[in-house]
Amino acid sequence: MRALVINLDVLFNRGTFRFEPLRECITQEWGRRLLPAMETLELLRRYSPIVSDLAPDAQSYEKLMDEVNGYCLAMATELFEQPVRVSEMRDYLGTDAFLSRLPKAKLWPSAAEIDDATNKRVDGPRTRAVRLMDKLRKEFLKASSG
């Protein structure tokens, strides 16, 4: 559990979660943003059975997984010219084919000009996922020190 929580926390330090709100993504390379989010979701899914048995509060982990999934789905729906089929793209995680199989990305004159509705649908799950990850880390540290 300790290794999982530490590695998840490191994943959340990647630009796509903690340090880059949607409207601050200057490059607008949505595929490069979707990829680490889907990798994180896959890691969460793979460890879910273990966490359910060992975590002090498995509900926090499940909520985190739901928000990361929501973030992936929101990006897949809102940031590309055609919706990305997330379930199909899972087969290409870890391969060079992932980015090449994505539809064309939507582009705004600048990321700061992304409309409020799109920003809310994409950044809402992202910020909730960050809060839940921080909560999971604190819960784990509290449980492991006690």
mmCIF file of N, CA and C in Angstrom:
data_model
loop_
_atom_site.group_PDB
_atom_site.id
_atom_site.type_symbol
_atom_site.label_atom_id
_atom_site.label_comp_id
_atom_site.label_asym_id
_atom_site.label_seq_id
_atom_site.Cartn_x
_atom_site.Cartn_y
_atom_site.Cartn_z
ATOM 1 N N MET A 1 0.827 -1.199 0.000
ATOM 2 C CA MET A 1 0.000 0.000 0.000
ATOM 3 C C MET A 1 0.867 1.257 0.000
ATOM 4 N N ARG A 2 1.926 1.238 0.806
ATOM 5 C CA ARG A 2 2.792 2.413 0.880
ATOM 6 C C ARG A 2 3.341 2.749 -0.508
ATOM 7 N N ALA A 3 3.862 1.757 -1.214
ATOM 8 C CA ALA A 3 4.425 1.982 -2.552
ATOM 9 C C ALA A 3 3.360 2.498 -3.512
ATOM 10 N N LEU A 4 2.169 1.952 -3.432
ATOM 11 C CA LEU A 4 1.088 2.388 -4.313
ATOM 12 C C LEU A 4 0.756 3.859 -4.076
ATOM 13 N N VAL A 5 0.554 4.225 -2.833
ATOM 14 C CA VAL A 5 0.177 5.603 -2.518
ATOM 15 C C VAL A 5 1.286 6.575 -2.923
ATOM 16 N N ILE A 6 2.535 6.212 -2.667
ATOM 17 C CA ILE A 6 3.653 7.074 -3.053
ATOM 18 C C ILE A 6 3.710 7.219 -4.570
ATOM 19 N N ASN A 7 3.572 6.121 -5.292
ATOM 20 C CA ASN A 7 3.616 6.187 -6.759
ATOM 21 C C ASN A 7 2.435 6.948 -7.333
ATOM 22 N N LEU A 8 1.262 6.777 -6.758
ATOM 23 C CA LEU A 8 0.107 7.557 -7.211
ATOM 24 C C LEU A 8 0.343 9.041 -6.990
ATOM 25 N N ASP A 9 0.901 9.374 -5.843
ATOM 26 C CA ASP A 9 1.170 10.774 -5.533
ATOM 27 C C ASP A 9 2.147 11.362 -6.551
ATOM 28 N N VAL A 10 3.157 10.590 -6.935
ATOM 29 C CA VAL A 10 4.113 11.034 -7.956
ATOM 30 C C VAL A 10 3.396 11.228 -9.289
ATOM 31 N N LEU A 11 2.511 10.298 -9.662
ATOM 32 C CA LEU A 11 1.758 10.449 -10.904
ATOM 33 C C LEU A 11 0.939 11.733 -10.896
ATOM 34 N N PHE A 12 0.394 12.089 -9.745
ATOM 35 C CA PHE A 12 -0.414 13.300 -9.652
ATOM 36 C C PHE A 12 0.426 14.569 -9.747
ATOM 37 N N ASN A 13 1.739 14.435 -9.594
ATOM 38 C CA ASN A 13 2.612 15.592 -9.770
ATOM 39 C C ASN A 13 2.913 15.864 -11.238
ATOM 40 N N ARG A 14 2.549 14.923 -12.104
ATOM 41 C CA ARG A 14 2.710 15.173 -13.532
ATOM 42 C C ARG A 14 1.766 16.307 -13.913
ATOM 43 N N GLY A 15 2.118 17.048 -14.917
ATOM 44 C CA GLY A 15 1.372 18.244 -15.281
ATOM 45 C C GLY A 15 -0.120 18.072 -15.428
ATOM 46 N N THR A 16 -0.554 16.917 -15.860
ATOM 47 C CA THR A 16 -1.965 16.757 -16.176
ATOM 48 C C THR A 16 -2.886 16.860 -14.955
ATOM 49 N N PHE A 17 -2.380 16.646 -13.770
ATOM 50 C CA PHE A 17 -3.260 16.689 -12.601
ATOM 51 C C PHE A 17 -3.041 17.919 -11.722
ATOM 52 N N ARG A 18 -1.969 17.956 -10.975
ATOM 53 C CA ARG A 18 -1.812 18.980 -9.935
ATOM 54 C C ARG A 18 -1.456 20.359 -10.457
ATOM 55 N N PHE A 19 -0.576 20.426 -11.414
ATOM 56 C CA PHE A 19 0.061 21.704 -11.692
ATOM 57 C C PHE A 19 -0.315 22.352 -13.015
ATOM 58 N N GLU A 20 -1.327 21.852 -13.673
ATOM 59 C CA GLU A 20 -1.681 22.473 -14.955
ATOM 60 C C GLU A 20 -3.183 22.436 -15.192
ATOM 61 N N PRO A 21 -3.882 23.436 -14.683
ATOM 62 C CA PRO A 21 -5.304 23.546 -15.032
ATOM 63 C C PRO A 21 -5.458 23.626 -16.546
ATOM 64 N N LEU A 22 -6.586 23.221 -17.030
ATOM 65 C CA LEU A 22 -6.843 23.165 -18.466
ATOM 66 C C LEU A 22 -6.505 24.483 -19.165
ATOM 67 N N ARG A 23 -6.933 25.572 -18.592
ATOM 68 C CA ARG A 23 -6.720 26.876 -19.222
ATOM 69 C C ARG A 23 -5.273 27.349 -19.164
ATOM 70 N N GLU A 24 -4.410 26.584 -18.520
ATOM 71 C CA GLU A 24 -2.982 26.926 -18.487
ATOM 72 C C GLU A 24 -2.151 25.984 -19.352
ATOM 73 N N CYS A 25 -2.801 25.108 -20.094
ATOM 74 C CA CYS A 25 -2.105 24.151 -20.961
ATOM 75 C C CYS A 25 -1.751 24.858 -22.271
ATOM 76 N N ILE A 26 -0.635 25.541 -22.275
ATOM 77 C CA ILE A 26 -0.230 26.398 -23.388
ATOM 78 C C ILE A 26 -0.149 25.628 -24.704
ATOM 79 N N THR A 27 0.386 24.421 -24.678
ATOM 80 C CA THR A 27 0.601 23.670 -25.918
ATOM 81 C C THR A 27 -0.679 23.061 -26.491
ATOM 82 N N GLN A 28 -1.700 22.892 -25.663
ATOM 83 C CA GLN A 28 -2.960 22.271 -26.063
ATOM 84 C C GLN A 28 -2.733 20.911 -26.721
ATOM 85 N N GLU A 29 -1.778 20.165 -26.222
ATOM 86 C CA GLU A 29 -1.518 18.806 -26.705
ATOM 87 C C GLU A 29 -2.367 17.854 -25.875
ATOM 88 N N TRP A 30 -3.640 17.752 -26.242
ATOM 89 C CA TRP A 30 -4.602 17.024 -25.423
ATOM 90 C C TRP A 30 -4.288 15.534 -25.349
ATOM 91 N N GLY A 31 -3.716 14.974 -26.383
ATOM 92 C CA GLY A 31 -3.345 13.559 -26.335
ATOM 93 C C GLY A 31 -2.285 13.295 -25.284
ATOM 94 N N ARG A 32 -1.334 14.213 -25.172
ATOM 95 C CA ARG A 32 -0.278 14.075 -24.167
ATOM 96 C C ARG A 32 -0.811 14.321 -22.765
ATOM 97 N N ARG A 33 -1.968 14.874 -22.670
ATOM 98 C CA ARG A 33 -2.624 15.074 -21.377
ATOM 99 C C ARG A 33 -3.508 13.861 -21.044
ATOM 100 N N LEU A 34 -4.173 13.332 -22.064
ATOM 101 C CA LEU A 34 -5.042 12.172 -21.873
ATOM 102 C C LEU A 34 -4.229 10.921 -21.522
ATOM 103 N N LEU A 35 -3.078 10.764 -22.137
ATOM 104 C CA LEU A 35 -2.254 9.580 -21.922
ATOM 105 C C LEU A 35 -1.900 9.357 -20.444
ATOM 106 N N PRO A 36 -1.298 10.317 -19.729
ATOM 107 C CA PRO A 36 -0.972 10.046 -18.323
ATOM 108 C C PRO A 36 -2.212 9.865 -17.452
ATOM 109 N N ALA A 37 -3.301 10.535 -17.817
ATOM 110 C CA ALA A 37 -4.533 10.338 -17.046
ATOM 111 C C ALA A 37 -5.038 8.907 -17.204
ATOM 112 N N MET A 38 -4.998 8.399 -18.435
ATOM 113 C CA MET A 38 -5.440 7.013 -18.657
ATOM 114 C C MET A 38 -4.469 6.014 -18.036
ATOM 115 N N GLU A 39 -3.172 6.316 -18.051
ATOM 116 C CA GLU A 39 -2.202 5.444 -17.384
ATOM 117 C C GLU A 39 -2.468 5.393 -15.889
ATOM 118 N N THR A 40 -2.796 6.544 -15.315
ATOM 119 C CA THR A 40 -3.113 6.607 -13.887
ATOM 120 C C THR A 40 -4.375 5.808 -13.594
ATOM 121 N N LEU A 41 -5.382 5.958 -14.428
ATOM 122 C CA LEU A 41 -6.621 5.210 -14.249
ATOM 123 C C LEU A 41 -6.365 3.708 -14.316
ATOM 124 N N GLU A 42 -5.546 3.293 -15.249
ATOM 125 C CA GLU A 42 -5.235 1.869 -15.385
ATOM 126 C C GLU A 42 -4.518 1.350 -14.142
ATOM 127 N N LEU A 43 -3.603 2.119 -13.611
ATOM 128 C CA LEU A 43 -2.920 1.729 -12.371
ATOM 129 C C LEU A 43 -3.918 1.615 -11.227
ATOM 130 N N LEU A 44 -4.807 2.591 -11.124
ATOM 131 C CA LEU A 44 -5.837 2.544 -10.081
ATOM 132 C C LEU A 44 -6.690 1.285 -10.214
ATOM 133 N N ARG A 45 -7.085 0.963 -11.420
ATOM 134 C CA ARG A 45 -7.920 -0.223 -11.658
ATOM 135 C C ARG A 45 -7.191 -1.508 -11.281
ATOM 136 N N ARG A 46 -5.928 -1.601 -11.652
ATOM 137 C CA ARG A 46 -5.172 -2.829 -11.384
ATOM 138 C C ARG A 46 -4.982 -3.089 -9.894
ATOM 139 N N TYR A 47 -4.866 -2.023 -9.119
ATOM 140 C CA TYR A 47 -4.662 -2.182 -7.684
ATOM 141 C C TYR A 47 -5.960 -2.171 -6.883
ATOM 142 N N SER A 48 -7.066 -1.950 -7.522
ATOM 143 C CA SER A 48 -8.338 -1.848 -6.823
ATOM 144 C C SER A 48 -8.654 -3.038 -5.919
ATOM 145 N N PRO A 49 -8.481 -4.287 -6.363
ATOM 146 C CA PRO A 49 -8.787 -5.408 -5.469
ATOM 147 C C PRO A 49 -7.921 -5.419 -4.201
ATOM 148 N N ILE A 50 -6.665 -5.065 -4.349
ATOM 149 C CA ILE A 50 -5.752 -5.046 -3.195
ATOM 150 C C ILE A 50 -6.158 -3.935 -2.233
ATOM 151 N N VAL A 51 -6.431 -2.761 -2.789
ATOM 152 C CA VAL A 51 -6.787 -1.615 -1.966
ATOM 153 C C VAL A 51 -8.080 -1.883 -1.214
ATOM 154 N N SER A 52 -9.027 -2.529 -1.869
ATOM 155 C CA SER A 52 -10.297 -2.836 -1.213
ATOM 156 C C SER A 52 -10.073 -3.645 0.059
ATOM 157 N N ASP A 53 -9.059 -4.494 0.041
ATOM 158 C CA ASP A 53 -8.763 -5.326 1.211
ATOM 159 C C ASP A 53 -7.902 -4.624 2.250
ATOM 160 N N LEU A 54 -7.016 -3.717 1.833
ATOM 161 C CA LEU A 54 -6.005 -3.185 2.742
ATOM 162 C C LEU A 54 -6.173 -1.731 3.166
ATOM 163 N N ALA A 55 -6.865 -0.938 2.384
ATOM 164 C CA ALA A 55 -6.938 0.499 2.677
ATOM 165 C C ALA A 55 -7.772 0.771 3.919
ATOM 166 N N PRO A 56 -7.360 1.801 4.689
ATOM 167 C CA PRO A 56 -8.156 2.186 5.854
ATOM 168 C C PRO A 56 -9.567 2.606 5.451
ATOM 169 N N ASP A 57 -9.688 3.209 4.276
ATOM 170 C CA ASP A 57 -10.985 3.642 3.773
ATOM 171 C C ASP A 57 -10.997 3.422 2.259
ATOM 172 N N ALA A 58 -11.449 2.260 1.829
ATOM 173 C CA ALA A 58 -11.447 1.921 0.402
ATOM 174 C C ALA A 58 -12.352 2.853 -0.398
ATOM 175 N N GLN A 59 -13.314 3.477 0.257
ATOM 176 C CA GLN A 59 -14.222 4.387 -0.451
ATOM 177 C C GLN A 59 -13.476 5.571 -1.051
ATOM 178 N N SER A 60 -12.480 6.092 -0.358
ATOM 179 C CA SER A 60 -11.698 7.215 -0.891
ATOM 180 C C SER A 60 -11.013 6.805 -2.189
ATOM 181 N N TYR A 61 -10.484 5.617 -2.216
ATOM 182 C CA TYR A 61 -9.801 5.107 -3.399
ATOM 183 C C TYR A 61 -10.790 4.939 -4.546
ATOM 184 N N GLU A 62 -11.952 4.393 -4.250
ATOM 185 C CA GLU A 62 -12.972 4.200 -5.287
ATOM 186 C C GLU A 62 -13.452 5.542 -5.838
ATOM 187 N N LYS A 63 -13.618 6.520 -4.963
ATOM 188 C CA LYS A 63 -14.014 7.857 -5.413
ATOM 189 C C LYS A 63 -12.921 8.468 -6.286
ATOM 190 N N LEU A 64 -11.664 8.269 -5.883
ATOM 191 C CA LEU A 64 -10.545 8.761 -6.676
ATOM 192 C C LEU A 64 -10.572 8.135 -8.068
ATOM 193 N N MET A 65 -10.780 6.839 -8.111
ATOM 194 C CA MET A 65 -10.836 6.139 -9.390
ATOM 195 C C MET A 65 -11.984 6.683 -10.242
ATOM 196 N N ASP A 66 -13.116 6.941 -9.641
ATOM 197 C CA ASP A 66 -14.261 7.496 -10.371
ATOM 198 C C ASP A 66 -13.949 8.879 -10.953
ATOM 199 N N GLU A 67 -13.279 9.720 -10.173
ATOM 200 C CA GLU A 67 -12.960 11.069 -10.655
ATOM 201 C C GLU A 67 -11.912 11.032 -11.762
ATOM 202 N N VAL A 68 -10.906 10.162 -11.641
ATOM 203 C CA VAL A 68 -9.906 10.050 -12.709
ATOM 204 C C VAL A 68 -10.584 9.529 -13.973
ATOM 205 N N ASN A 69 -11.482 8.569 -13.819
ATOM 206 C CA ASN A 69 -12.243 8.071 -14.967
ATOM 207 C C ASN A 69 -13.070 9.205 -15.582
ATOM 208 N N GLY A 70 -13.725 9.987 -14.750
ATOM 209 C CA GLY A 70 -14.500 11.126 -15.235
ATOM 210 C C GLY A 70 -13.641 12.143 -15.967
ATOM 211 N N TYR A 71 -12.439 12.353 -15.476
ATOM 212 C CA TYR A 71 -11.497 13.272 -16.119
ATOM 213 C C TYR A 71 -11.116 12.751 -17.507
ATOM 214 N N CYS A 72 -10.801 11.467 -17.580
ATOM 215 C CA CYS A 72 -10.456 10.852 -18.874
ATOM 216 C C CYS A 72 -11.623 10.979 -19.855
ATOM 217 N N LEU A 73 -12.818 10.655 -19.399
ATOM 218 C CA LEU A 73 -13.990 10.713 -20.272
ATOM 219 C C LEU A 73 -14.296 12.144 -20.713
ATOM 220 N N ALA A 74 -14.130 13.098 -19.803
ATOM 221 C CA ALA A 74 -14.385 14.497 -20.148
ATOM 222 C C ALA A 74 -13.388 14.978 -21.201
ATOM 223 N N MET A 75 -12.117 14.647 -21.011
ATOM 224 C CA MET A 75 -11.125 15.026 -22.025
ATOM 225 C C MET A 75 -11.452 14.364 -23.356
ATOM 226 N N ALA A 76 -11.773 13.083 -23.306
ATOM 227 C CA ALA A 76 -12.060 12.324 -24.527
ATOM 228 C C ALA A 76 -13.251 12.906 -25.284
ATOM 229 N N THR A 77 -14.200 13.447 -24.566
ATOM 230 C CA THR A 77 -15.414 13.995 -25.168
ATOM 231 C C THR A 77 -15.260 15.450 -25.594
ATOM 232 N N GLU A 78 -14.563 16.231 -24.786
ATOM 233 C CA GLU A 78 -14.542 17.687 -24.979
ATOM 234 C C GLU A 78 -13.347 18.231 -25.757
ATOM 235 N N LEU A 79 -12.220 17.514 -25.790
ATOM 236 C CA LEU A 79 -10.991 18.115 -26.299
ATOM 237 C C LEU A 79 -10.555 17.615 -27.670
ATOM 238 N N PHE A 80 -11.390 16.788 -28.295
ATOM 239 C CA PHE A 80 -11.053 16.246 -29.610
ATOM 240 C C PHE A 80 -12.210 16.491 -30.562
ATOM 241 N N GLU A 81 -11.894 16.580 -31.859
ATOM 242 C CA GLU A 81 -12.920 16.845 -32.873
ATOM 243 C C GLU A 81 -14.001 15.764 -32.875
ATOM 244 N N GLN A 82 -13.593 14.523 -32.642
ATOM 245 C CA GLN A 82 -14.534 13.408 -32.483
ATOM 246 C C GLN A 82 -14.242 12.772 -31.136
ATOM 247 N N PRO A 83 -15.258 12.259 -30.473
ATOM 248 C CA PRO A 83 -15.006 11.639 -29.168
ATOM 249 C C PRO A 83 -14.009 10.479 -29.275
ATOM 250 N N VAL A 84 -13.141 10.408 -28.280
ATOM 251 C CA VAL A 84 -12.172 9.317 -28.184
ATOM 252 C C VAL A 84 -12.872 8.140 -27.530
ATOM 253 N N ARG A 85 -12.700 6.972 -28.085
ATOM 254 C CA ARG A 85 -13.255 5.755 -27.481
ATOM 255 C C ARG A 85 -12.251 5.258 -26.446
ATOM 256 N N VAL A 86 -12.441 5.713 -25.217
ATOM 257 C CA VAL A 86 -11.495 5.439 -24.140
ATOM 258 C C VAL A 86 -11.285 3.939 -23.949
ATOM 259 N N SER A 87 -12.354 3.169 -23.998
ATOM 260 C CA SER A 87 -12.210 1.721 -23.779
ATOM 261 C C SER A 87 -11.322 1.084 -24.847
ATOM 262 N N GLU A 88 -11.405 1.560 -26.076
ATOM 263 C CA GLU A 88 -10.544 1.034 -27.141
ATOM 264 C C GLU A 88 -9.101 1.510 -26.972
ATOM 265 N N MET A 89 -8.934 2.735 -26.500
ATOM 266 C CA MET A 89 -7.590 3.290 -26.348
ATOM 267 C C MET A 89 -6.810 2.602 -25.237
ATOM 268 N N ARG A 90 -7.503 1.980 -24.308
ATOM 269 C CA ARG A 90 -6.807 1.250 -23.230
ATOM 270 C C ARG A 90 -5.869 0.199 -23.807
ATOM 271 N N ASP A 91 -6.246 -0.392 -24.935
ATOM 272 C CA ASP A 91 -5.408 -1.413 -25.568
ATOM 273 C C ASP A 91 -4.078 -0.848 -26.062
ATOM 274 N N TYR A 92 -3.994 0.465 -26.233
ATOM 275 C CA TYR A 92 -2.794 1.082 -26.788
ATOM 276 C C TYR A 92 -1.939 1.806 -25.751
ATOM 277 N N LEU A 93 -2.350 1.744 -24.475
ATOM 278 C CA LEU A 93 -1.521 2.336 -23.424
ATOM 279 C C LEU A 93 -0.160 1.651 -23.424
ATOM 280 N N GLY A 94 0.880 2.440 -23.275
ATOM 281 C CA GLY A 94 2.225 1.881 -23.253
ATOM 282 C C GLY A 94 2.808 1.595 -24.624
ATOM 283 N N THR A 95 2.101 1.996 -25.681
ATOM 284 C CA THR A 95 2.615 1.783 -27.038
ATOM 285 C C THR A 95 2.729 3.119 -27.765
ATOM 286 N N ASP A 96 3.514 3.123 -28.835
ATOM 287 C CA ASP A 96 3.640 4.326 -29.664
ATOM 288 C C ASP A 96 2.342 4.633 -30.402
ATOM 289 N N ALA A 97 1.479 3.641 -30.524
ATOM 290 C CA ALA A 97 0.238 3.807 -31.288
ATOM 291 C C ALA A 97 -0.795 4.672 -30.568
ATOM 292 N N PHE A 98 -0.666 4.845 -29.252
ATOM 293 C CA PHE A 98 -1.689 5.579 -28.507
ATOM 294 C C PHE A 98 -1.941 6.957 -29.115
ATOM 295 N N LEU A 99 -0.911 7.779 -29.192
ATOM 296 C CA LEU A 99 -1.087 9.154 -29.678
ATOM 297 C C LEU A 99 -1.495 9.201 -31.148
ATOM 298 N N SER A 100 -0.991 8.279 -31.941
ATOM 299 C CA SER A 100 -1.309 8.306 -33.373
ATOM 300 C C SER A 100 -2.742 7.872 -33.666
ATOM 301 N N ARG A 101 -3.378 7.181 -32.755
ATOM 302 C CA ARG A 101 -4.744 6.700 -32.968
ATOM 303 C C ARG A 101 -5.813 7.692 -32.497
ATOM 304 N N LEU A 102 -5.398 8.757 -31.873
ATOM 305 C CA LEU A 102 -6.350 9.758 -31.383
ATOM 306 C C LEU A 102 -6.885 10.601 -32.533
ATOM 307 N N PRO A 103 -8.152 11.025 -32.450
ATOM 308 C CA PRO A 103 -8.664 11.956 -33.457
ATOM 309 C C PRO A 103 -7.983 13.316 -33.304
ATOM 310 N N LYS A 104 -8.230 14.181 -34.257
ATOM 311 C CA LYS A 104 -7.656 15.514 -34.231
ATOM 312 C C LYS A 104 -8.116 16.267 -32.977
ATOM 313 N N ALA A 105 -7.163 16.960 -32.349
ATOM 314 C CA ALA A 105 -7.468 17.733 -31.144
ATOM 315 C C ALA A 105 -8.175 19.032 -31.505
ATOM 316 N N LYS A 106 -9.080 19.467 -30.649
ATOM 317 C CA LYS A 106 -9.671 20.797 -30.785
ATOM 318 C C LYS A 106 -8.612 21.799 -30.329
ATOM 319 N N LEU A 107 -8.580 22.934 -30.985
ATOM 320 C CA LEU A 107 -7.648 23.983 -30.587
ATOM 321 C C LEU A 107 -8.395 25.297 -30.417
ATOM 322 N N TRP A 108 -8.037 26.025 -29.389
ATOM 323 C CA TRP A 108 -8.574 27.350 -29.129
ATOM 324 C C TRP A 108 -7.471 28.358 -29.459
ATOM 325 N N PRO A 109 -7.824 29.621 -29.737
ATOM 326 C CA PRO A 109 -6.776 30.616 -30.017
ATOM 327 C C PRO A 109 -5.680 30.616 -28.930
ATOM 328 N N SER A 110 -6.094 30.428 -27.694
ATOM 329 C CA SER A 110 -5.168 30.199 -26.576
ATOM 330 C C SER A 110 -5.936 29.387 -25.550
ATOM 331 N N ALA A 111 -5.219 28.648 -24.748
ATOM 332 C CA ALA A 111 -5.882 27.811 -23.743
ATOM 333 C C ALA A 111 -6.708 28.665 -22.780
ATOM 334 N N ALA A 112 -6.271 29.869 -22.539
ATOM 335 C CA ALA A 112 -7.009 30.770 -21.641
ATOM 336 C C ALA A 112 -8.405 31.077 -22.178
ATOM 337 N N GLU A 113 -8.622 30.865 -23.480
ATOM 338 C CA GLU A 113 -9.911 31.172 -24.108
ATOM 339 C C GLU A 113 -10.861 29.968 -24.180
ATOM 340 N N ILE A 114 -10.490 28.864 -23.548
ATOM 341 C CA ILE A 114 -11.391 27.706 -23.522
ATOM 342 C C ILE A 114 -12.683 28.133 -22.840
ATOM 343 N N ASP A 115 -13.810 27.801 -23.464
ATOM 344 C CA ASP A 115 -15.102 28.233 -22.931
ATOM 345 C C ASP A 115 -15.355 27.659 -21.541
ATOM 346 N N ASP A 116 -16.191 28.367 -20.780
ATOM 347 C CA ASP A 116 -16.467 27.983 -19.392
ATOM 348 C C ASP A 116 -17.049 26.584 -19.262
ATOM 349 N N ALA A 117 -17.956 26.219 -20.156
ATOM 350 C CA ALA A 117 -18.610 24.904 -20.065
ATOM 351 C C ALA A 117 -17.582 23.779 -20.244
ATOM 352 N N THR A 118 -16.728 23.907 -21.245
ATOM 353 C CA THR A 118 -15.695 22.887 -21.478
ATOM 354 C C THR A 118 -14.735 22.837 -20.295
ATOM 355 N N ASN A 119 -14.315 24.005 -19.845
ATOM 356 C CA ASN A 119 -13.397 24.057 -18.715
ATOM 357 C C ASN A 119 -13.988 23.380 -17.478
ATOM 358 N N LYS A 120 -15.244 23.653 -17.215
ATOM 359 C CA LYS A 120 -15.893 23.066 -16.038
ATOM 360 C C LYS A 120 -16.013 21.545 -16.171
ATOM 361 N N ARG A 121 -16.395 21.069 -17.351
ATOM 362 C CA ARG A 121 -16.564 19.621 -17.541
ATOM 363 C C ARG A 121 -15.246 18.867 -17.447
ATOM 364 N N VAL A 122 -14.151 19.486 -17.880
ATOM 365 C CA VAL A 122 -12.853 18.800 -17.847
ATOM 366 C C VAL A 122 -12.118 19.065 -16.537
ATOM 367 N N ASP A 123 -12.048 20.310 -16.132
ATOM 368 C CA ASP A 123 -11.259 20.632 -14.946
ATOM 369 C C ASP A 123 -11.956 20.265 -13.640
ATOM 370 N N GLY A 124 -13.273 20.154 -13.653
ATOM 371 C CA GLY A 124 -13.984 19.747 -12.435
ATOM 372 C C GLY A 124 -13.512 18.389 -11.926
ATOM 373 N N PRO A 125 -13.568 17.341 -12.764
ATOM 374 C CA PRO A 125 -13.074 16.039 -12.306
ATOM 375 C C PRO A 125 -11.583 16.052 -11.967
ATOM 376 N N ARG A 126 -10.806 16.860 -12.690
ATOM 377 C CA ARG A 126 -9.366 16.933 -12.402
ATOM 378 C C ARG A 126 -9.132 17.474 -10.999
ATOM 379 N N THR A 127 -9.777 18.568 -10.661
ATOM 380 C CA THR A 127 -9.543 19.162 -9.338
ATOM 381 C C THR A 127 -10.100 18.270 -8.235
ATOM 382 N N ARG A 128 -11.228 17.615 -8.476
ATOM 383 C CA ARG A 128 -11.762 16.683 -7.467
ATOM 384 C C ARG A 128 -10.817 15.498 -7.288
ATOM 385 N N ALA A 129 -10.220 15.020 -8.373
ATOM 386 C CA ALA A 129 -9.269 13.906 -8.281
ATOM 387 C C ALA A 129 -8.042 14.317 -7.465
ATOM 388 N N VAL A 130 -7.556 15.528 -7.660
ATOM 389 C CA VAL A 130 -6.399 16.009 -6.886
ATOM 390 C C VAL A 130 -6.753 16.070 -5.403
ATOM 391 N N ARG A 131 -7.916 16.607 -5.074
ATOM 392 C CA ARG A 131 -8.335 16.671 -3.663
ATOM 393 C C ARG A 131 -8.438 15.278 -3.055
ATOM 394 N N LEU A 132 -9.005 14.346 -3.818
ATOM 395 C CA LEU A 132 -9.146 12.977 -3.305
ATOM 396 C C LEU A 132 -7.794 12.293 -3.163
ATOM 397 N N MET A 133 -6.864 12.543 -4.073
ATOM 398 C CA MET A 133 -5.522 11.968 -3.953
ATOM 399 C C MET A 133 -4.834 12.510 -2.718
ATOM 400 N N ASP A 134 -4.967 13.800 -2.473
ATOM 401 C CA ASP A 134 -4.375 14.398 -1.276
ATOM 402 C C ASP A 134 -4.989 13.789 -0.012
ATOM 403 N N LYS A 135 -6.295 13.573 -0.043
ATOM 404 C CA LYS A 135 -6.989 12.962 1.097
ATOM 405 C C LYS A 135 -6.514 11.518 1.306
ATOM 406 N N LEU A 136 -6.378 10.761 0.228
ATOM 407 C CA LEU A 136 -5.913 9.377 0.330
ATOM 408 C C LEU A 136 -4.502 9.329 0.915
ATOM 409 N N ARG A 137 -3.629 10.229 0.453
ATOM 410 C CA ARG A 137 -2.257 10.278 0.976
ATOM 411 C C ARG A 137 -2.270 10.581 2.471
ATOM 412 N N LYS A 138 -3.077 11.553 2.882
ATOM 413 C CA LYS A 138 -3.158 11.900 4.311
ATOM 414 C C LYS A 138 -3.719 10.747 5.132
ATOM 415 N N GLU A 139 -4.766 10.090 4.620
ATOM 416 C CA GLU A 139 -5.341 8.942 5.325
ATOM 417 C C GLU A 139 -4.318 7.833 5.483
ATOM 418 N N PHE A 140 -3.567 7.599 4.425
ATOM 419 C CA PHE A 140 -2.562 6.532 4.472
ATOM 420 C C PHE A 140 -1.471 6.878 5.475
ATOM 421 N N LEU A 141 -0.983 8.126 5.429
ATOM 422 C CA LEU A 141 0.074 8.529 6.357
ATOM 423 C C LEU A 141 -0.406 8.455 7.802
ATOM 424 N N LYS A 142 -1.645 8.840 8.024
ATOM 425 C CA LYS A 142 -2.215 8.775 9.372
ATOM 426 C C LYS A 142 -2.329 7.315 9.830
ATOM 427 N N ALA A 143 -2.797 6.444 8.944
ATOM 428 C CA ALA A 143 -2.967 5.032 9.300
ATOM 429 C C ALA A 143 -1.619 4.337 9.498
ATOM 430 N N SER A 144 -0.616 4.692 8.665
ATOM 431 C CA SER A 144 0.676 4.001 8.782
ATOM 432 C C SER A 144 1.509 4.501 9.935
ATOM 433 N N SER A 145 1.221 5.708 10.428
ATOM 434 C CA SER A 145 1.975 6.220 11.565
ATOM 435 C C SER A 145 1.318 5.853 12.899
ATOM 436 N N GLY A 146 0.064 5.425 12.821
ATOM 437 C CA GLY A 146 -0.670 5.161 14.061
ATOM 438 C C GLY A 146 -0.627 3.759 14.529
#
